[in-house]
């Protein structure tokens, strides 16, 4: 299993277990001796400046800053008004 996919699933599990809403950022460390991953922080309000990790991660998935903000707003409206 690819490390990135394993971390994605672990992040999603942490998001659900902690009852996060709309968006959050999870930080991991990887034990290089056995490949085990550990989530050591979930941030419910990750930084949103152009230098912050959350927008940089979104960009790596092809989502530019404006589109990221738009998506957060739309998902927040859905969560709030459903």
PDB file of C-alpha atoms in Angstrom:
ATOM      1  CA  UNK A   1       0.000   0.000   0.000  1.00  0.00           C
ATOM      2  CA  UNK A   2       1.281   3.431  -0.905  1.00  0.00           C
ATOM      3  CA  UNK A   3       2.293   5.610   2.046  1.00  0.00           C
ATOM      4  CA  UNK A   4       0.366   8.632   0.772  1.00  0.00           C
ATOM      5  CA  UNK A   5      -2.866   6.622   0.514  1.00  0.00           C
ATOM      6  CA  UNK A   6      -2.341   5.166   3.990  1.00  0.00           C
ATOM      7  CA  UNK A   7      -1.856   8.665   5.427  1.00  0.00           C
ATOM      8  CA  UNK A   8      -4.935   9.941   3.579  1.00  0.00           C
ATOM      9  CA  UNK A   9      -7.091   7.199   5.084  1.00  0.00           C
ATOM     10  CA  UNK A  10      -5.640   7.815   8.558  1.00  0.00           C
ATOM     11  CA  UNK A  11      -6.336  11.543   8.225  1.00  0.00           C
ATOM     12  CA  UNK A  12      -9.917  10.881   7.161  1.00  0.00           C
ATOM     13  CA  UNK A  13     -10.380   8.500  10.100  1.00  0.00           C
ATOM     14  CA  UNK A  14      -9.028  11.109  12.536  1.00  0.00           C
ATOM     15  CA  UNK A  15     -11.296  13.772  10.970  1.00  0.00           C
ATOM     16  CA  UNK A  16     -14.350  11.561  11.525  1.00  0.00           C
ATOM     17  CA  UNK A  17     -13.335  10.322  14.985  1.00  0.00           C
ATOM     18  CA  UNK A  18     -12.792  13.885  16.202  1.00  0.00           C
ATOM     19  CA  UNK A  19     -16.031  15.056  14.541  1.00  0.00           C
ATOM     20  CA  UNK A  20     -14.294  17.736  12.542  1.00  0.00           C
ATOM     21  CA  UNK A  21     -16.417  19.910  10.293  1.00  0.00           C
ATOM     22  CA  UNK A  22     -15.607  20.862   6.667  1.00  0.00           C
ATOM     23  CA  UNK A  23     -11.799  20.997   6.834  1.00  0.00           C
ATOM     24  CA  UNK A  24      -8.814  20.325   9.061  1.00  0.00           C
ATOM     25  CA  UNK A  25      -5.138  19.449   8.721  1.00  0.00           C
ATOM     26  CA  UNK A  26      -3.559  16.297  10.164  1.00  0.00           C
ATOM     27  CA  UNK A  27       0.181  16.023  10.806  1.00  0.00           C
ATOM     28  CA  UNK A  28       1.958  12.682  10.697  1.00  0.00           C
ATOM     29  CA  UNK A  29       5.326  11.166  11.408  1.00  0.00           C
ATOM     30  CA  UNK A  30       6.546   7.967   9.791  1.00  0.00           C
ATOM     31  CA  UNK A  31       8.675   5.403  11.596  1.00  0.00           C
ATOM     32  CA  UNK A  32      11.223   4.605   8.905  1.00  0.00           C
ATOM     33  CA  UNK A  33      12.140   1.301  10.544  1.00  0.00           C
ATOM     34  CA  UNK A  34       8.743  -0.282   9.896  1.00  0.00           C
ATOM     35  CA  UNK A  35       6.798   2.253   7.812  1.00  0.00           C
ATOM     36  CA  UNK A  36       4.204   2.741  10.551  1.00  0.00           C
ATOM     37  CA  UNK A  37       2.522   6.153  10.529  1.00  0.00           C
ATOM     38  CA  UNK A  38       1.454   8.158  13.556  1.00  0.00           C
ATOM     39  CA  UNK A  39      -0.895  11.111  13.604  1.00  0.00           C
ATOM     40  CA  UNK A  40       0.422  13.545  16.201  1.00  0.00           C
ATOM     41  CA  UNK A  41      -1.825  16.556  15.595  1.00  0.00           C
ATOM     42  CA  UNK A  42      -5.123  17.435  13.975  1.00  0.00           C
ATOM     43  CA  UNK A  43      -5.609  21.159  13.504  1.00  0.00           C
ATOM     44  CA  UNK A  44      -9.255  22.268  13.241  1.00  0.00           C
ATOM     45  CA  UNK A  45      -8.264  25.722  11.969  1.00  0.00           C
ATOM     46  CA  UNK A  46      -5.180  25.306   9.810  1.00  0.00           C
ATOM     47  CA  UNK A  47      -3.356  28.384   8.562  1.00  0.00           C
ATOM     48  CA  UNK A  48      -4.700  29.844   5.343  1.00  0.00           C
ATOM     49  CA  UNK A  49      -1.961  32.246   4.251  1.00  0.00           C
ATOM     50  CA  UNK A  50      -0.185  31.563   0.989  1.00  0.00           C
ATOM     51  CA  UNK A  51       2.781  30.270   3.034  1.00  0.00           C
ATOM     52  CA  UNK A  52       0.653  27.881   5.129  1.00  0.00           C
ATOM     53  CA  UNK A  53       0.741  24.115   4.750  1.00  0.00           C
ATOM     54  CA  UNK A  54      -2.971  23.652   4.028  1.00  0.00           C
ATOM     55  CA  UNK A  55      -3.032  25.753   0.823  1.00  0.00           C
ATOM     56  CA  UNK A  56       0.262  24.167  -0.252  1.00  0.00           C
ATOM     57  CA  UNK A  57      -1.208  20.687   0.200  1.00  0.00           C
ATOM     58  CA  UNK A  58      -4.309  21.679  -1.765  1.00  0.00           C
ATOM     59  CA  UNK A  59      -2.107  22.990  -4.559  1.00  0.00           C
ATOM     60  CA  UNK A  60      -0.337  19.626  -4.712  1.00  0.00           C
ATOM     61  CA  UNK A  61      -3.767  18.132  -5.479  1.00  0.00           C
ATOM     62  CA  UNK A  62      -4.395  20.712  -8.209  1.00  0.00           C
ATOM     63  CA  UNK A  63      -6.548  23.129  -6.207  1.00  0.00           C
ATOM     64  CA  UNK A  64      -5.354  26.738  -6.330  1.00  0.00           C
ATOM     65  CA  UNK A  65      -5.842  29.137  -3.403  1.00  0.00           C
ATOM     66  CA  UNK A  66      -8.975  30.812  -4.763  1.00  0.00           C
ATOM     67  CA  UNK A  67     -10.616  27.490  -5.572  1.00  0.00           C
ATOM     68  CA  UNK A  68      -9.685  26.170  -2.128  1.00  0.00           C
ATOM     69  CA  UNK A  69     -11.334  29.148  -0.412  1.00  0.00           C
ATOM     70  CA  UNK A  70     -14.407  28.804  -2.619  1.00  0.00           C
ATOM     71  CA  UNK A  71     -14.685  25.109  -1.801  1.00  0.00           C
ATOM     72  CA  UNK A  72     -14.376  25.737   1.949  1.00  0.00           C
ATOM     73  CA  UNK A  73     -17.126  28.370   1.744  1.00  0.00           C
ATOM     74  CA  UNK A  74     -19.439  26.095  -0.257  1.00  0.00           C
ATOM     75  CA  UNK A  75     -18.862  23.100   2.029  1.00  0.00           C
ATOM     76  CA  UNK A  76     -19.385  25.316   5.101  1.00  0.00           C
ATOM     77  CA  UNK A  77     -22.705  26.549   3.722  1.00  0.00           C
ATOM     78  CA  UNK A  78     -23.800  22.971   3.039  1.00  0.00           C
ATOM     79  CA  UNK A  79     -22.837  21.869   6.557  1.00  0.00           C
ATOM     80  CA  UNK A  80     -24.505  24.872   8.147  1.00  0.00           C
ATOM     81  CA  UNK A  81     -27.794  24.874   6.261  1.00  0.00           C
ATOM     82  CA  UNK A  82     -28.569  21.179   5.813  1.00  0.00           C
TER      83      UNK A  82
END
